[in-house]
Each structure stands twice: as C-alpha cells, then as structure tokens.
Amino acid sequence: MDTVHRTKFAILPLLLLGTMVGVPARAQINLSGVWQNQLDEDFPDRLAGPELGDYAGLPINAADRLRGETWDASLITLPEYQCRVHPSDYAPSFADFRMWEEYDRETQNLVAIHMHHFAWATERTIWMDGRPHPPDYALHTAMGFSTGKWEGDILTVTTDHFKEGWVRRNGLARSDRAVVTEHFIRHDNQLTWVTVVNDPVYLTEPLYRSRDYVLGLAGQIAPYPCESVEEIIRPKEAIPHHLPGTNTFNKEYQERHGIPVEAAMGGAETMYPEYRSKLVGAGVQPK
Amino acid sequence: MRKPSAAGRAIALVFAVAGLACAQPAAAPPDRAGNRGGPNRGAPAQNFDAVEIQTLPAQGRVTMLVGAGGNITVQAGNDGILIVDTEYPQLSGKILAAIRKISDKPLHYIINTHYHGDHTAGNENLRKAGNTITGGNVQGDLGAEASEGAAVIAHNNVLERMSGAIGGQPATPQGTWPTDTFVGEEKKMWFNNEGIEIIHIPNAHTDGDSIVFFRKSDVISTGDLFVTTTYPIIDVAAGGTINGYLDGLQKIVDLIIPVYGQEGGTLVIPGHGRLCDLGDVLNYREMTTIIRDRIQDMIKKGMTLEQVKAAKPTFDYDPLYGTTTGFWTTDRFVEAVYQTLKK
C-alpha cells in the first residue's frame, strides 16, 4: 500500500505540471461579441472618405504616389469593381464587426477566432492552432491568411497572402506582398485595434493605424447585400484613369486647405511631428 | 479531337517541311529558357535536381502543379487524366510522380496553351506516359500505334511554329508536336464528366494562344495570357500584340463569376505565378490597360521608343513587375507594346 500511496503522490504533481504545460491555447481574454466602431479618430478618412490628392502622413514611395495621381474614382463605377470589398487591413476603418471563437470540441483548444465585418459582409479567420502559412503560390484574398498568438492579454495577428488593396481609398495602392501585424487590445468594454502595414513595394516605413471600438451588448450586424449594375454605358474594356500629369483634381485638396504640395504628396517624413515644425519654419500656415 | 497520333505526326511533318522551305530570319525573342526562337529549345541553365513539383488543389477535379517552367493544370477523374502544358523535359519524371499522387488513371490528353518551350518541351516525355482513346476504323487502319501516347491538343499555330512551318525557327523534336490541332475560335470536349472549352485568343501572347475552361470545376487555365510574376509577355515575332493580350484578359474576366465582390467562384491558374481569382485578373488587366494607354498617348505625341522608355510609363508598377535582368525585362515589355501599337 505504501508503495501505491507514494506512487500516487508522486504522480499528482506530475499530472498537475502536465496539465499546466499542456494547457491548450485558450483565449487569454475573451474578444467575442459585437464591437461598435468609434469614429472619432481619423473621421474624415473614414466616413466621408479622404480627399483626392491627400497623401499627407503616409509613408508612401514615389511609385505609389504615381498610382494615386493617376487613379480615377470613376474606376469604381465599373460593374466588376462596385462590390469590391475593403481588405482586412482597411476594413477596421468602417462600421461594426463581430468576433467569435471556435474551439475543438474534444480538447477545448482554441482553433480560430472569426470576424465578420458589417462593411461588405467580409469574414476572416484568424487561425490560433499553430498552422503554417500557405505557400506563395496559394490563393491571395482581400482578407489574407491570418495566424494569431497571445502576447499576455493582447491578441497579435500576422496576415499575408493579400490581394492588392489600398493604403488610402483615394488611389494609393497597398501591394499583394504586404504583411500586416495587428494587435487587439481590450480594456474592459473598450477595444483598440492596431494595424501595422509593412509593404515592401509601396511603403518606405511601416504604416501604423489604430481604431477604437466599444462592446455592444445588444449589437447586431445587418446584412450587406451588394449588386453590381451598369452605371455608365461604355466599352467593357475601358479602365478609367488619368494619364500622368493630367489629373487636375489632385490640387483641390492643397488649395482648399492651404497644404503645400510637398506635404500633400506624403512620404515618411510627413508622418512625424517634426514635419509640422519644418512647415511652420518655412512660413507655411495651413488654412 | 481523337485523331491518332500517327496522323498528327504526319500532318506536322508536312508543316515542318513547308516551314523549312519558307524559313524566315530568326526574329523571335528568347523564351524563358533564354533561347532565341522561343519555343522549345530546352531549359534554362538551372539545377533541375533541386526543383520540386508542388501540388495545389484548385477546386473540383482540377489541381495546379508548380515547378520551374509554366504551371501545369491537371484534371483527373474516372475517365483518366488531362493536363494543360508540360514544362521542361528534365522535370517529366517528377511531374509524372506528382500526377500519380493525384490519380493512377491513364493520361489521355495534353493541351498546350501556346508553343513556348517552358510549356511544351515536356510534351514528348509525358505523352509517352499516356495513351490516346481510339478505336473503330482509326484503330483498324492504323493498328496499335493509333493509341500510342496521349493526344496533344493545341491551336494549329502551335504546331506550325513547333514544326518550323512558320516563324523561321528550327523545328523542335517531332515527338513534342501537337497531334490534334484546331483552328477557329474554340474546341470543345467532354472529359471526366465535365465540359472543357479550349478557347483561342488571337494575337495575344503569341498567335496560337488558348485558354482552357473547365466548366464544372469552374477553373480557367490561362497559359501565359495571364501571369502574376512579370509584365505581360508579348512574343511580337510570333504574332503577339498588346491589344490581343488585353482581349485575352477581357475574355478571362468575362468567363469568371465570383462568389461575391471580386473573389471566389471561378479560379484561375496563370501561366506563371500563384492561383488566382477575379480580383487578381482585374488588377492585372487594369495595369496592362493603363500602361498601354500611356504608351499609346506617347506615340500619338510622336515620341520615339527611346523617348518612351525614358519617360518610364511603367514607373508605378515596376516594383511589382519590373526587372532589368533576366528574360523579360521592363524595357522589352515597353518595346513590345510600342512596336505592336505602332503597327
């Protein structure tokens, strides 16, 4: 009997240790629910939409600047473009979203966290089960392929396999080679969603953005049907765009707000507070 | 559709002889293998031992194989196996091994999307691994040879170029030639319980391009009429044009029905690069159209080719598709667009 008791006592700590070591990757903090978008940050960029030619504060390179300058908003009147969804790194700018967790029934391991955005009814999955990202030749999507991990109570997500998207919805492209890191930070019923866009094609530095949400206890997400229609009769191969140097609309933003061309055209330098001093030093007074 | 291979060879031989008789000076650009003449002069200098054939299920009965040359599309079912394009012969063993992991059924059909060697040089090896469905009079007249090797289907211009009948290039080995060609807009067939459309796009990447639409699986195999890795490759010497290329992209767009927005639904296997859907093709069509329009505008202004190059009409897309080295440089793309718009 003594031997049996000793064995039991010896096994008990091992079992406890084993339980601790083998704890499945459960959510450190519950992010489930409907999160309501707070539009008090970057408001003009979000509902009304950015003005044409406003690239200030964005770390774009010269190639992306030309993408923006030659972009024609009429592009999105093409039937194939009317229901194009916002990519997952831009979707946080708009409206509410729902998050929910998926657990393996047997192990109760957290397999994935799912998200449904109101805007364009996009859905994405953040895999939490340690699976690898797909090979380069796999399909790219607007949502990308996401894997997540807990860093304390912060959910950190890495996403690649994007389709080409946009840095700002006034023509500035974000390439399909971008990798986005996201941090979901919950404080009580507040959620801060930080996105860090690394794009080796069109950005010279990472682009940081944050958006805030409030948990909606009675939150509902409405459907978002989208149907393409022929808005303008034109040859179906027509692609609206401006030839380089011919887009006069881009100057309206500069003139309306008294923004110098150099600042309006963006670039990494324009992201930092010191740039304001530089403008003030140069005698520029924004309207 | 089911001509015996021997007959195909005979027809091809006629074209080869005719081609020798009217051979023109070599003018075609080098193919991906870096060989002048484009079509089929073997493989680029690379270590094929290190190449692995990657397999990616697309949807339905269709799988994408990725190796060193053009992507290969595999359709497999109870009837057997059909593949689109064959890569380099040095990889045939590995390609067959990858196909065998998908199905142990016989390989009956090979479809070539165009004549370039990175898509066709493996024809002979892979053809030998299969057989042609035949019988009746054909079998009776030609004997067992009628069913030897898989049938190789392509637009007739593919045969003409590979056999040297047109283009002024030396013929490739006869065993690589298509055995079953078509002219006109398209060829239709039924295999593995689905309709397959082989749709000819005139004067696009070359003058013998086809895209292959698997209607039930809802997958399009485009050959080099759509790639994700470079600017559009336009083999001007082989009849390629920028406007034909755009027509091809438009045709692909027209065939696609997405689930929502620009995604899902019809999937697209490009000639080179990753598995795609509508959004990717639209982005590529957008880029190609914009650059075409810019160069067209410069031509209207009387700019020379050198002036057009200096104006960098591809500047904003160069980080994505541009290169100054290798087979298809940005300069060569601009030259091809300029030349075909000037005609």
XYZ file of C-alpha atoms in Angstrom:
630
model
C 0.000 0.000 0.000
C 2.773 2.387 0.888
C 4.262 1.962 -2.485
C 0.933 2.695 -4.108
C 0.414 5.837 -1.989
C 3.891 7.073 -2.758
C 3.293 6.479 -6.400
C 0.038 8.418 -6.259
C 1.698 11.319 -4.517
C 4.493 11.262 -6.994
C 2.133 11.210 -9.937
C -0.123 14.009 -8.676
C 2.415 16.818 -9.068
C 3.393 15.417 -12.427
C -0.230 15.430 -13.512
C -0.653 18.994 -12.331
C 2.532 20.024 -14.083
C 1.447 18.182 -17.151
C -1.884 19.949 -17.060
C -0.162 23.306 -16.852
C 2.345 22.560 -19.568
C -0.282 21.015 -21.772
C -2.772 23.838 -21.370
C -4.401 24.322 -24.724
C -4.089 27.736 -26.349
C -7.254 29.093 -24.821
C -8.084 32.714 -25.251
C -6.284 34.803 -22.683
C -9.089 37.308 -22.873
C -12.465 36.997 -24.459
C -12.859 39.145 -27.550
C -16.212 37.703 -28.565
C -19.113 39.980 -29.263
C -20.210 42.814 -31.499
C -17.800 45.709 -31.395
C -19.152 49.102 -32.337
C -16.950 51.405 -34.302
C -15.973 54.756 -32.750
C -15.466 57.256 -35.487
C -13.726 59.964 -33.523
C -10.285 59.052 -34.834
C -9.359 59.948 -38.418
C -13.001 60.781 -39.064
C -12.569 62.425 -42.482
C -10.652 59.398 -43.606
C -13.393 57.036 -42.598
C -16.937 58.001 -43.373
C -16.714 60.954 -45.701
C -13.612 59.444 -47.229
C -10.246 61.002 -47.954
C -9.922 63.848 -50.383
C -8.248 63.292 -53.706
C -4.578 64.123 -53.565
C -4.352 63.906 -49.767
C -1.396 61.643 -49.105
C -0.085 63.556 -46.097
C 1.169 61.467 -43.232
C 1.540 58.299 -45.273
C 4.952 56.666 -45.789
C 4.409 56.059 -49.493
C 7.131 55.922 -52.110
C 7.216 57.686 -55.479
C 5.673 54.718 -57.269
C 2.632 54.734 -55.020
C 2.332 58.486 -55.379
C 2.004 57.985 -59.123
C -0.592 55.271 -58.551
C -2.574 57.851 -56.593
C -2.086 60.682 -59.048
C -3.281 58.643 -61.994
C -6.192 56.989 -60.195
C -9.652 57.964 -61.352
C -12.530 57.495 -58.919
C -14.675 56.518 -61.868
C -12.891 53.169 -61.721
C -15.255 52.038 -59.005
C -18.241 52.611 -61.256
C -17.150 49.603 -63.316
C -19.505 46.723 -62.541
C -16.670 44.397 -61.553
C -15.399 46.948 -59.044
C -18.649 48.034 -57.407
C -18.760 45.230 -54.857
C -15.026 45.019 -54.273
C -14.550 44.602 -50.554
C -12.217 46.547 -48.315
C -9.157 44.461 -47.447
C -8.783 43.334 -43.857
C -6.154 45.967 -43.076
C -8.500 48.757 -44.206
C -11.816 47.271 -43.121
C -11.300 48.320 -39.484
C -11.939 51.870 -40.660
C -15.578 51.135 -41.195
C -18.533 50.151 -39.133
C -19.042 47.407 -36.611
C -17.815 43.867 -36.555
C -18.477 40.634 -34.711
C -15.830 38.337 -33.259
C -16.356 34.787 -32.109
C -14.191 31.905 -31.072
C -14.045 28.369 -32.403
C -12.945 25.580 -30.076
C -12.091 21.988 -30.749
C -14.842 20.026 -29.050
C -12.662 17.289 -27.644
C -9.637 19.213 -26.473
C -11.256 22.610 -25.969
C -8.245 24.088 -27.686
C -8.836 27.427 -29.333
C -8.715 26.678 -33.046
C -9.619 30.028 -34.531
C -11.077 33.438 -33.972
C -13.546 34.560 -36.601
C -14.562 38.046 -37.609
C -17.483 39.383 -39.592
C -17.391 42.994 -40.763
C -20.597 44.847 -41.453
C -18.965 46.625 -44.384
C -19.297 44.362 -47.414
C -20.060 41.467 -45.058
C -16.477 40.264 -45.201
C -15.439 37.419 -42.984
C -11.996 36.367 -41.938
C -10.431 33.660 -39.846
C -7.503 34.074 -37.502
C -6.018 30.640 -37.002
C -4.847 30.017 -33.445
C -3.817 26.387 -33.800
C -0.256 26.998 -34.912
C -0.750 26.024 -38.525
C 1.795 27.352 -41.028
C 1.007 29.975 -43.627
C 0.321 28.592 -47.113
C 2.957 28.570 -49.852
C 3.476 31.608 -52.065
C 1.566 30.081 -54.931
C -1.652 29.696 -52.935
C -4.623 31.981 -53.486
C -4.412 35.532 -52.167
C -7.539 37.164 -50.818
C -8.727 40.541 -49.592
C -8.758 39.196 -46.055
C -5.372 37.474 -46.372
C -4.252 34.494 -44.352
C -4.023 35.184 -40.628
C -2.459 33.425 -37.687
C -2.636 34.694 -34.143
C -0.939 34.335 -30.807
C -1.455 35.742 -27.359
C 1.062 38.178 -26.008
C -0.241 38.492 -22.493
C -3.801 39.666 -22.970
C -3.088 41.119 -26.368
C -4.016 39.141 -29.451
C -1.306 39.636 -32.058
C -2.113 38.593 -35.602
C 0.129 38.192 -38.639
C -1.505 38.299 -42.057
C -0.110 37.743 -45.540
C -1.446 36.365 -48.853
C -3.257 39.600 -49.564
C -4.729 40.737 -52.794
C -3.688 44.199 -53.802
C -5.531 46.655 -51.599
C -5.171 50.314 -50.716
C -3.290 52.421 -48.234
C -5.969 55.050 -48.589
C -9.079 54.854 -50.704
C -8.092 57.700 -52.966
C -5.917 55.636 -55.244
C -2.897 54.800 -53.110
C -2.211 51.117 -53.529
C -1.074 48.598 -50.969
C 0.581 45.686 -52.726
C -0.198 41.990 -52.548
C 3.204 41.438 -50.955
C 2.342 43.322 -47.793
C 2.484 41.669 -44.402
C 0.251 43.124 -41.712
C 0.647 42.788 -37.971
C -2.397 43.521 -35.830
C -2.835 43.929 -32.114
C -6.249 43.572 -30.483
C -6.115 45.205 -27.068
C -9.139 45.013 -24.785
C -9.656 47.247 -21.773
C -12.928 46.344 -20.125
C -15.520 47.095 -22.803
C -13.161 49.083 -24.992
C -11.164 47.554 -27.795
C -8.217 49.110 -29.567
C -7.312 47.537 -32.875
C -3.858 48.448 -34.114
C -2.698 47.581 -37.629
C 0.902 47.797 -38.807
C 1.253 47.542 -42.572
C 4.631 46.533 -43.965
C 4.614 46.816 -47.731
C 7.981 46.376 -49.443
C 6.504 47.564 -52.730
C 4.783 50.851 -51.930
C 5.742 51.905 -48.383
C 9.136 53.053 -47.181
C 8.262 52.580 -43.499
C 5.591 50.635 -41.651
C 2.199 52.329 -41.554
C 0.594 52.304 -38.102
C -3.103 52.833 -37.591
C -5.364 52.398 -34.571
C -9.128 52.266 -34.296
C -11.327 52.129 -31.227
C -14.456 50.133 -30.551
C -16.976 49.699 -27.748
C -18.576 46.374 -26.922
C -22.198 46.436 -27.980
C -24.131 44.233 -25.589
C -27.162 44.359 -27.837
C -25.150 44.740 -31.007
C -26.449 43.312 -34.231
C -24.817 43.173 -37.618
C -27.101 43.887 -40.523
C -26.731 42.134 -43.877
C -24.737 43.917 -46.556
C -26.036 42.848 -49.939
C -24.232 44.263 -52.941
C -25.354 44.002 -56.537
C -23.414 45.333 -59.484
C -25.229 47.368 -62.101
C -24.219 49.089 -65.304
C -23.875 52.707 -64.179
C -22.244 54.108 -67.285
C -22.513 52.701 -70.785
C -19.003 52.352 -72.170
C -16.809 49.726 -73.776
C -16.347 46.931 -71.288
C -12.590 47.014 -71.690
C -12.455 50.691 -70.629
C -10.432 51.379 -67.477
C -10.874 54.945 -66.177
C -7.563 56.530 -65.210
C -5.647 59.775 -65.639
C -2.553 59.981 -67.761
C 0.428 61.167 -65.716
C 0.421 64.923 -65.259
C -3.190 65.433 -66.344
C -5.091 64.990 -63.083
C -6.132 68.475 -62.029
C -8.397 67.254 -59.221
C -5.470 66.377 -57.015
C -4.628 70.048 -56.474
C -8.033 70.857 -54.977
C -7.065 69.451 -51.620
C -3.919 71.530 -51.479
C -5.735 74.703 -52.470
C -8.725 74.171 -50.200
C -6.643 73.646 -47.088
C -3.513 75.589 -47.943
C -1.376 72.486 -47.770
C 1.961 72.734 -49.557
C 2.405 70.328 -52.402
C 5.295 68.583 -50.685
C 3.212 67.861 -47.605
C 0.122 66.804 -49.531
C 2.135 64.350 -51.559
C 3.075 62.445 -48.431
C 6.132 60.362 -47.732
C 7.564 59.060 -44.495
C 8.797 62.464 -43.408
C 5.263 63.820 -43.305
C 4.254 61.247 -40.673
C 6.280 62.757 -37.889
C 5.523 65.747 -35.646
C 8.800 67.397 -36.576
C 7.453 67.916 -40.066
C 4.935 70.473 -38.782
C 7.776 72.479 -37.343
C 9.526 72.338 -40.650
C 6.468 73.749 -42.409
C 5.953 76.445 -39.811
C 9.614 77.312 -40.099
C 9.143 77.686 -43.818
C 6.347 80.149 -43.209
C 3.517 77.842 -44.261
C 0.241 78.448 -42.417
C -2.425 75.870 -43.126
C -5.906 77.341 -43.619
C -10.462 15.526 -81.257
C -9.367 11.942 -81.404
C -7.027 11.834 -84.333
C -4.437 9.158 -83.921
C -1.013 10.344 -83.041
C 0.460 8.934 -86.222
C -1.808 11.091 -88.325
C -0.905 14.091 -86.272
C 2.725 13.385 -86.774
C 2.244 13.113 -90.498
C 0.472 16.449 -90.655
C 3.124 18.015 -88.519
C 5.822 16.652 -90.760
C 4.193 18.356 -93.723
C 4.261 21.628 -91.847
C 7.848 21.053 -90.876
C 8.908 20.515 -94.455
C 6.895 23.503 -95.578
C 8.438 25.526 -92.827
C 11.919 24.679 -93.930
C 11.021 25.763 -97.400
C 9.843 29.180 -96.327
C 12.030 29.771 -93.339
C 12.443 33.396 -92.350
C 15.257 35.072 -90.465
C 15.106 34.401 -86.747
C 13.352 37.275 -85.076
C 11.587 35.784 -82.112
C 12.646 36.863 -78.650
C 14.294 34.335 -76.427
C 11.895 32.311 -74.364
C 12.000 31.862 -70.617
C 14.739 29.412 -71.224
C 16.747 32.249 -72.660
C 16.886 30.564 -76.026
C 16.317 32.542 -79.176
C 13.402 31.288 -81.090
C 11.243 30.976 -78.088
C 9.522 27.752 -78.383
C 11.236 24.771 -77.198
C 14.935 24.785 -77.165
C 15.276 23.007 -73.899
C 15.530 24.501 -70.499
C 17.264 27.417 -68.841
C 20.542 26.873 -67.110
C 19.356 25.757 -63.734
C 19.659 22.835 -61.443
C 16.589 20.745 -62.083
C 17.631 18.308 -59.403
C 16.766 20.986 -56.885
C 13.321 21.657 -58.328
C 10.364 20.151 -56.542
C 6.962 19.905 -58.131
C 4.458 21.479 -55.777
C 0.852 20.387 -55.855
C -2.040 22.695 -55.035
C -5.638 21.543 -55.378
C -7.622 24.281 -57.102
C -11.214 23.076 -56.987
C -13.421 20.405 -58.433
C -11.330 17.976 -60.417
C -8.545 20.430 -61.068
C -5.111 20.679 -59.446
C -2.232 23.081 -60.092
C 1.352 21.867 -60.338
C 4.138 24.370 -59.795
C 7.709 23.696 -60.843
C 10.348 25.557 -62.828
C 8.508 26.344 -66.040
C 4.914 27.234 -66.721
C 2.300 25.996 -64.309
C 0.678 22.683 -65.171
C -3.041 22.117 -64.757
C -4.215 18.581 -64.000
C -7.805 17.422 -64.395
C -8.400 13.913 -63.094
C -11.430 11.670 -62.844
C -12.835 8.311 -63.804
C -12.114 8.837 -67.494
C -8.446 9.425 -66.864
C -6.131 12.382 -66.723
C -5.893 15.549 -68.786
C -3.110 18.056 -68.311
C -2.543 21.548 -69.604
C 1.106 22.192 -70.568
C 4.116 20.079 -69.752
C 7.057 22.232 -68.554
C 10.618 21.088 -69.229
C 11.593 17.513 -70.119
C 14.138 17.399 -67.310
C 11.210 17.539 -64.891
C 8.965 14.990 -66.576
C 9.731 12.244 -64.074
C 8.898 14.454 -61.141
C 5.789 15.750 -62.875
C 4.558 12.233 -63.538
C 5.216 11.315 -59.921
C 3.161 14.309 -58.808
C 0.357 13.371 -61.188
C 0.383 9.811 -59.886
C -0.257 11.121 -56.395
C -3.446 12.656 -57.751
C -4.644 9.703 -59.818
C -3.459 6.356 -61.103
C -5.701 6.607 -64.170
C -4.139 6.837 -67.642
C -3.058 10.168 -69.091
C -5.159 10.669 -72.208
C -4.886 14.343 -73.107
C -2.305 17.095 -73.081
C -3.422 20.587 -74.043
C -0.800 23.172 -74.963
C -1.725 26.797 -74.302
C 0.956 28.036 -76.720
C 4.217 26.928 -78.283
C 6.907 28.168 -75.877
C 9.293 25.580 -74.519
C 8.615 26.227 -70.868
C 5.089 24.969 -71.552
C 5.663 22.338 -74.221
C 9.189 20.929 -74.058
C 7.990 18.137 -71.796
C 5.330 17.053 -74.297
C 7.221 14.068 -75.622
C 8.043 12.516 -72.276
C 4.596 12.993 -70.811
C 2.834 11.964 -74.000
C 4.691 8.653 -73.951
C 3.425 8.029 -70.455
C -0.170 8.075 -71.668
C -2.335 6.815 -74.467
C -4.942 8.086 -76.877
C -8.532 6.973 -76.658
C -9.256 5.429 -80.009
C -10.952 2.515 -81.682
C -13.124 1.578 -84.621
C -11.834 2.494 -88.048
C -8.951 4.506 -86.720
C -7.628 1.573 -84.759
C -8.329 -0.702 -87.651
C -6.486 1.426 -90.162
C -3.539 2.381 -88.058
C -3.204 -0.506 -85.684
C -1.869 -0.295 -82.189
C 0.074 2.863 -82.984
C -3.186 4.753 -83.060
C -3.426 4.684 -79.319
C 0.246 5.235 -78.596
C 0.833 8.187 -76.376
C -1.587 10.763 -75.104
C -3.193 13.109 -77.593
C -1.604 16.565 -77.628
C -4.170 19.238 -78.418
C -3.325 22.807 -79.415
C -4.275 25.573 -81.770
C -2.904 24.883 -85.221
C -0.408 27.746 -84.993
C 1.307 25.916 -82.132
C 2.013 23.013 -84.451
C 3.098 25.330 -87.221
C 5.601 27.074 -85.001
C 6.917 23.953 -83.282
C 7.335 22.189 -86.584
C 9.084 25.197 -88.067
C 6.406 25.675 -90.679
C 6.121 29.333 -89.732
C 8.305 31.649 -87.728
C 11.568 30.701 -89.337
C 12.708 28.706 -86.356
C 14.162 25.191 -86.422
C 11.616 22.538 -85.646
C 11.508 21.032 -82.217
C 11.732 17.252 -81.911
C 8.753 15.771 -83.650
C 7.658 13.962 -80.536
C 6.899 17.268 -78.869
C 4.479 18.432 -81.540
C 0.728 18.599 -81.080
C -1.057 15.596 -82.536
C -4.513 17.105 -82.614
C -4.931 20.706 -83.649
C -7.836 23.047 -84.160
C -8.495 26.272 -85.996
C -11.161 28.857 -85.373
C -12.400 30.222 -82.104
C -12.530 27.164 -79.905
C -12.557 23.442 -79.444
C -14.952 21.761 -77.037
C -14.637 18.382 -75.406
C -16.181 16.349 -72.622
C -13.911 14.515 -70.219
C -14.275 13.366 -66.640
C -17.905 14.365 -66.596
C -17.342 17.990 -67.398
C -17.310 20.213 -70.422
C -13.977 21.690 -71.374
C -13.632 24.708 -73.640
C -10.313 25.353 -75.328
C -10.689 28.964 -76.402
C -8.303 30.517 -78.893
C -7.244 34.111 -78.270
C -5.752 35.549 -81.478
C -2.527 37.535 -81.499
C -2.084 37.964 -77.782
C 0.943 36.373 -76.105
C 1.596 34.634 -79.452
C -0.612 33.835 -82.426
C -1.530 30.403 -81.115
C -2.765 31.004 -77.582
C -5.552 29.100 -75.931
C -7.136 29.287 -72.534
C -8.755 26.181 -71.127
C -12.026 26.481 -69.209
C -13.117 23.548 -67.033
C -16.779 24.374 -66.796
C -17.898 22.128 -63.944
C -14.784 22.516 -61.822
C -15.031 26.236 -62.616
C -11.331 26.723 -63.247
C -9.591 28.522 -66.106
C -6.062 27.616 -67.120
C -4.715 30.658 -68.944
C -1.202 29.831 -70.099
C 0.821 33.000 -70.414
C -2.207 35.110 -71.260
C -2.145 35.894 -67.583
C 0.795 35.691 -65.196
C 1.394 37.168 -61.761
C 5.154 37.352 -61.868
C 6.039 39.718 -64.714
C 4.624 42.264 -67.092
C 2.621 40.671 -69.920
C 4.966 38.689 -72.113
C 4.302 39.555 -75.733
C 6.152 37.496 -78.312
C 5.883 40.023 -81.117
C 7.800 37.870 -83.583
C 5.265 35.107 -83.031
C 2.284 37.342 -83.602
C 1.716 38.633 -80.092
C 0.229 42.099 -79.573
C -0.678 44.204 -76.579
C -4.265 44.675 -77.713
C -4.689 40.972 -78.320
C -3.294 40.357 -74.875
C -5.867 42.712 -73.385
C -8.591 40.968 -75.358
C -7.442 37.742 -73.741
C -7.601 39.225 -70.264
C -11.073 40.536 -71.048
C -12.154 37.083 -72.192
C -10.909 35.603 -68.928
C -12.797 38.283 -66.982
C -15.933 37.561 -68.981
C -15.796 33.858 -68.097
C -15.371 34.417 -64.367
C -18.293 34.540 -61.984
C -17.164 35.425 -58.459
C -18.957 34.432 -55.300
C -19.008 37.997 -54.048
C -17.206 41.160 -54.976
C -14.145 40.075 -56.865
C -13.423 36.843 -55.057
C -14.118 33.149 -55.078
C -16.171 31.299 -57.649
C -14.149 30.748 -60.789
C -10.472 30.157 -60.069
C -7.671 30.970 -62.451
C -4.413 29.073 -62.913
C -1.968 31.501 -64.527
C 0.893 30.585 -66.807
C 3.293 31.557 -64.068
C 2.649 32.549 -60.511
C 0.037 31.864 -57.910
C -3.505 30.561 -58.022
C -5.867 33.479 -58.670
C -9.447 34.610 -58.974
C -11.268 37.578 -60.488
C -9.643 40.274 -58.374
C -6.159 39.304 -59.486
C -7.098 39.262 -63.149
C -8.816 42.641 -62.826
C -5.747 44.177 -61.211
C -3.576 42.789 -63.982
C -5.943 43.973 -66.685
C -6.021 47.396 -65.046
C -2.230 47.642 -65.006
C -1.892 46.428 -68.583
C -4.546 48.826 -69.875
C -3.090 51.821 -68.073
C 0.405 51.202 -69.422
C -0.965 50.545 -72.921
C -2.870 53.827 -72.798
C 0.170 55.766 -71.616
C 2.364 54.405 -74.381
C -0.385 54.949 -76.932
C -0.601 58.578 -75.841
C 3.164 58.977 -76.153
C 3.080 57.525 -79.648
C 0.365 59.999 -80.575
C 2.654 62.746 -79.398
C 5.315 61.476 -81.770
C 7.688 60.125 -79.162
C 10.336 57.636 -80.224
C 10.816 54.324 -78.479
C 13.804 55.691 -76.626
C 11.814 58.711 -75.507
C 9.004 56.469 -74.342
C 11.420 54.336 -72.341
C 12.960 57.448 -70.813
C 9.501 58.659 -69.766
C 9.087 55.481 -67.683
C 5.462 54.656 -68.478
C 5.659 51.668 -66.137
C 7.179 53.529 -63.207
C 4.419 52.907 -60.659
C 4.158 49.208 -61.466
C 7.868 48.489 -61.691
C 8.199 47.498 -58.026
C 5.647 44.793 -58.744
C 6.526 43.546 -62.199
C 9.623 45.336 -63.433
C 13.112 43.962 -63.810
C 16.320 44.916 -65.586
C 17.650 41.383 -65.706
C 16.502 38.016 -66.935
C 14.246 37.009 -69.731
C 11.508 39.616 -69.758
C 12.861 42.994 -68.728
C 10.754 46.099 -68.375
C 12.464 47.532 -71.435
C 11.463 44.534 -73.523
C 7.877 44.868 -72.379
C 7.800 48.542 -73.309
C 9.390 47.731 -76.658
C 6.765 45.082 -77.357
C 3.899 47.405 -76.501
C 5.389 50.212 -78.548
C 6.045 48.022 -81.555
C 2.609 46.497 -81.670
C 0.842 49.826 -81.178
C 2.900 51.437 -83.921
C 1.843 48.821 -86.444
